[in-house]
Tab-separated table of C-alpha atoms in Angstrom:
chain	number	residue	atom	x	y	z
A	1	MET	CA	-14.283	2.154	-12.624
A	2	ALA	CA	-16.962	0.784	-10.593
A	3	GLU	CA	-20.325	2.681	-10.387
A	4	ILE	CA	-22.904	3.390	-7.540
A	5	VAL	CA	-26.192	2.198	-9.423
A	6	LEU	CA	-28.600	2.598	-6.553
A	7	THR	CA	-28.455	3.921	-3.110
A	8	ARG	CA	-31.466	2.717	-1.173
A	9	ILE	CA	-32.714	3.496	2.544
A	10	ASP	CA	-34.412	0.048	3.918
A	11	ASP	CA	-34.094	-0.810	7.443
A	12	ARG	CA	-34.594	-4.679	6.468
A	13	LEU	CA	-31.491	-4.359	4.423
A	14	ILE	CA	-31.088	-7.443	2.076
A	15	HIS	CA	-34.372	-9.268	2.034
A	16	GLY	CA	-35.699	-11.766	-0.629
A	17	GLN	CA	-37.315	-10.710	-3.708
A	18	VAL	CA	-37.306	-6.966	-3.310
A	19	MET	CA	-33.442	-7.031	-3.423
A	20	THR	CA	-33.443	-9.379	-6.337
A	21	ALA	CA	-35.763	-7.157	-8.202
A	22	TRP	CA	-33.396	-4.118	-7.426
A	23	VAL	CA	-30.162	-6.386	-8.580
A	24	LYS	CA	-32.040	-7.263	-11.622
A	25	LYS	CA	-33.210	-3.957	-12.599
A	26	THR	CA	-29.615	-2.168	-11.900
A	27	HIS	CA	-27.501	-5.137	-13.138
A	28	ALA	CA	-25.499	-4.836	-9.867
A	29	ASN	CA	-23.065	-7.365	-8.945
A	30	HIS	CA	-22.147	-5.805	-5.281
A	31	ILE	CA	-24.197	-4.661	-2.565
A	32	ILE	CA	-22.361	-2.652	0.236
A	33	VAL	CA	-24.271	-2.220	3.500
A	34	ILE	CA	-23.104	0.646	5.709
A	35	ASP	CA	-24.548	0.342	9.224
A	36	ASP	CA	-22.300	0.728	12.135
A	37	LYS	CA	-23.918	-1.759	14.562
A	38	VAL	CA	-24.472	-4.521	11.889
A	39	ALA	CA	-20.524	-4.049	10.732
A	40	LYS	CA	-19.793	-5.400	14.388
A	41	ASP	CA	-22.108	-8.410	14.339
A	42	ASP	CA	-20.686	-11.511	12.308
A	43	PHE	CA	-23.959	-13.419	12.701
A	44	MET	CA	-26.028	-10.649	10.906
A	45	ILE	CA	-23.033	-10.413	8.342
A	46	GLU	CA	-23.364	-14.066	7.439
A	47	VAL	CA	-27.189	-13.612	7.290
A	48	LEU	CA	-26.913	-10.761	4.816
A	49	LYS	CA	-24.588	-12.504	2.714
A	50	MET	CA	-26.740	-15.574	2.579
A	51	SER	CA	-29.701	-13.412	1.687
A	52	ALA	CA	-28.101	-11.860	-1.066
A	53	PRO	CA	-29.159	-12.927	-4.582
A	54	THR	CA	-26.537	-15.746	-5.884
A	55	GLY	CA	-23.351	-14.262	-7.494
A	56	ILE	CA	-23.929	-10.913	-5.519
A	57	LYS	CA	-20.763	-9.893	-3.596
A	58	VAL	CA	-21.758	-8.547	-0.275
A	59	ASP	CA	-19.636	-6.160	2.020
A	60	VAL	CA	-20.654	-4.700	5.321
A	61	PHE	CA	-18.884	-1.620	6.578
A	62	ASP	CA	-19.269	0.857	9.332
A	63	SER	CA	-19.906	4.186	8.153
A	64	ASP	CA	-16.079	5.335	8.558
A	65	THR	CA	-14.608	2.315	6.644
A	66	ALA	CA	-17.357	2.722	3.921
A	67	ILE	CA	-16.649	6.256	3.239
A	68	ALA	CA	-12.955	5.559	2.975
A	69	LYS	CA	-13.554	2.710	0.507
A	70	LEU	CA	-16.144	4.365	-1.435
A	71	GLN	CA	-13.766	7.636	-2.304
A	72	ASP	CA	-11.834	5.188	-4.217
A	73	LEU	CA	-13.965	3.682	-6.584
A	74	ASP	CA	-11.394	2.088	-8.791
A	75	ALA	CA	-10.680	-0.191	-6.005
A	76	PHE	CA	-13.893	-2.034	-6.685
A	77	ASN	CA	-12.909	-2.568	-10.550
A	78	ASP	CA	-15.909	-2.395	-12.636
A	79	ASP	CA	-18.376	-3.274	-10.082
A	80	LYS	CA	-21.892	-2.227	-10.099
A	81	ILE	CA	-22.458	-1.055	-6.538
A	82	ILE	CA	-26.026	-0.996	-4.561
A	83	ILE	CA	-25.292	0.939	-1.257
A	84	LEU	CA	-27.944	0.046	1.460
A	85	VAL	CA	-28.637	1.850	4.651
A	86	LYS	CA	-31.098	1.865	7.576
A	87	GLU	CA	-31.571	5.466	7.931
A	88	PRO	CA	-31.018	8.892	6.038
A	89	LEU	CA	-28.280	10.294	8.725
A	90	VAL	CA	-25.763	7.452	7.114
A	91	ILE	CA	-26.264	8.606	3.601
A	92	GLU	CA	-26.177	12.211	4.752
A	93	LYS	CA	-22.575	11.382	6.216
A	94	VAL	CA	-21.377	9.692	3.058
A	95	ILE	CA	-22.664	12.851	0.850
A	96	VAL	CA	-21.230	15.284	3.399
A	97	SER	CA	-17.551	13.204	3.081
A	98	GLY	CA	-17.662	13.834	-0.846
A	99	ILE	CA	-19.002	10.520	-2.220
A	100	ASN	CA	-21.196	11.350	-5.288
A	101	ILE	CA	-24.787	10.257	-4.593
A	102	SER	CA	-26.951	11.715	-7.128
A	103	LYS	CA	-30.457	9.837	-6.195
A	104	LEU	CA	-31.668	8.052	-3.219
A	105	ILE	CA	-34.424	5.893	-2.864
A	106	ILE	CA	-36.376	5.263	0.121
A	107	GLY	CA	-37.399	1.727	0.306
A	108	GLY	CA	-38.502	0.679	3.824
A	109	MET	CA	-38.456	2.912	7.108
A	110	GLY	CA	-40.760	0.765	9.732
A	111	ALA	CA	-42.651	2.099	12.328
A	112	ARG	CA	-40.805	2.347	15.865
A	113	LYS	CA	-41.786	4.472	19.107
A	114	ASP	CA	-39.802	7.396	17.909
A	115	ARG	CA	-41.099	7.551	14.210
A	116	GLN	CA	-44.413	9.086	12.993
A	117	PRO	CA	-46.217	7.998	9.689
A	118	PHE	CA	-44.354	9.755	6.669
A	119	TYR	CA	-46.074	7.951	3.559
A	120	ARG	CA	-47.975	4.666	3.280
A	121	ASN	CA	-45.987	2.216	5.581
A	122	ILE	CA	-42.845	4.456	5.775
A	123	ALA	CA	-42.450	6.283	9.189
A	124	MET	CA	-39.808	8.769	10.341
A	125	ASN	CA	-38.710	11.228	13.150
A	126	ASP	CA	-37.987	14.790	13.063
A	127	GLU	CA	-34.238	13.982	12.667
A	128	GLU	CA	-34.711	11.811	9.768
A	129	LYS	CA	-36.663	14.073	8.174
A	130	LYS	CA	-34.212	16.924	8.751
A	131	SER	CA	-31.481	14.657	7.323
A	132	LEU	CA	-33.408	13.745	4.212
A	133	GLN	CA	-34.181	17.731	3.522
A	134	ASN	CA	-30.273	18.250	4.274
A	135	ILE	CA	-29.767	15.603	1.442
A	136	ILE	CA	-32.153	17.334	-0.721
A	137	ASP	CA	-30.485	20.439	-0.039
A	138	LYS	CA	-26.937	19.046	-1.522
A	139	GLY	CA	-28.930	18.596	-4.848
A	140	VAL	CA	-29.846	14.609	-4.301
A	141	LYS	CA	-32.949	13.618	-5.762
A	142	VAL	CA	-34.894	11.674	-3.180
A	143	THR	CA	-37.680	9.442	-3.889
A	144	ILE	CA	-39.917	6.610	-2.393
A	145	HIS	CA	-39.651	3.499	-4.554
A	146	ILE	CA	-40.569	0.359	-2.895
A	147	ILE	CA	-40.074	-1.981	-5.778
A	148	PRO	CA	-38.807	-1.380	-9.211
A	149	ASP	CA	-42.155	-2.140	-11.083
A	150	GLN	CA	-43.890	0.436	-8.700
A	151	LYS	CA	-44.133	4.053	-9.731
A	152	GLU	CA	-41.697	6.339	-7.794
A	153	VAL	CA	-42.980	9.125	-5.444
A	154	ASP	CA	-40.994	12.358	-4.869
A	155	ALA	CA	-40.269	12.278	-1.379
A	156	GLU	CA	-39.647	16.095	-0.832
A	157	LYS	CA	-43.256	17.188	-0.972
A	158	TYR	CA	-43.868	15.047	2.229
A	159	LEU	CA	-41.468	16.773	4.146
A	160	HIS	CA	-43.241	19.801	4.323
């Protein structure tokens, strides 16, 4: 059966050395990007596939399709899957649907007009913070972990 080896929030999605490092650390062979807008953008899908490390399968799904597919992990054979999203609300929807996510890593959430500084280069708005708290309340460990060889930081202490 397939296994979700990493669930990560990074608004850059698949990007260079950072993703290569996570693939190496987790021994992943399949990346699933869950994003409603990107799933409709054939150009961006191609860019993401080309950005992935060699030999790594990449699928891009909207949230409803991803949830339907992830409810049957057997369909992914013995794949080791990394789930990538841009924001916590997507993962909250995945978890509420019954997909088992035990740990969520925040890797990158850049500054925008609607976001305030959260931790170092990570920024969030109130809705995203509330979503993260909801995820934590469901028993998911949430950490900030930019690259594998850096120390991870418990995100919950920055929510209050």
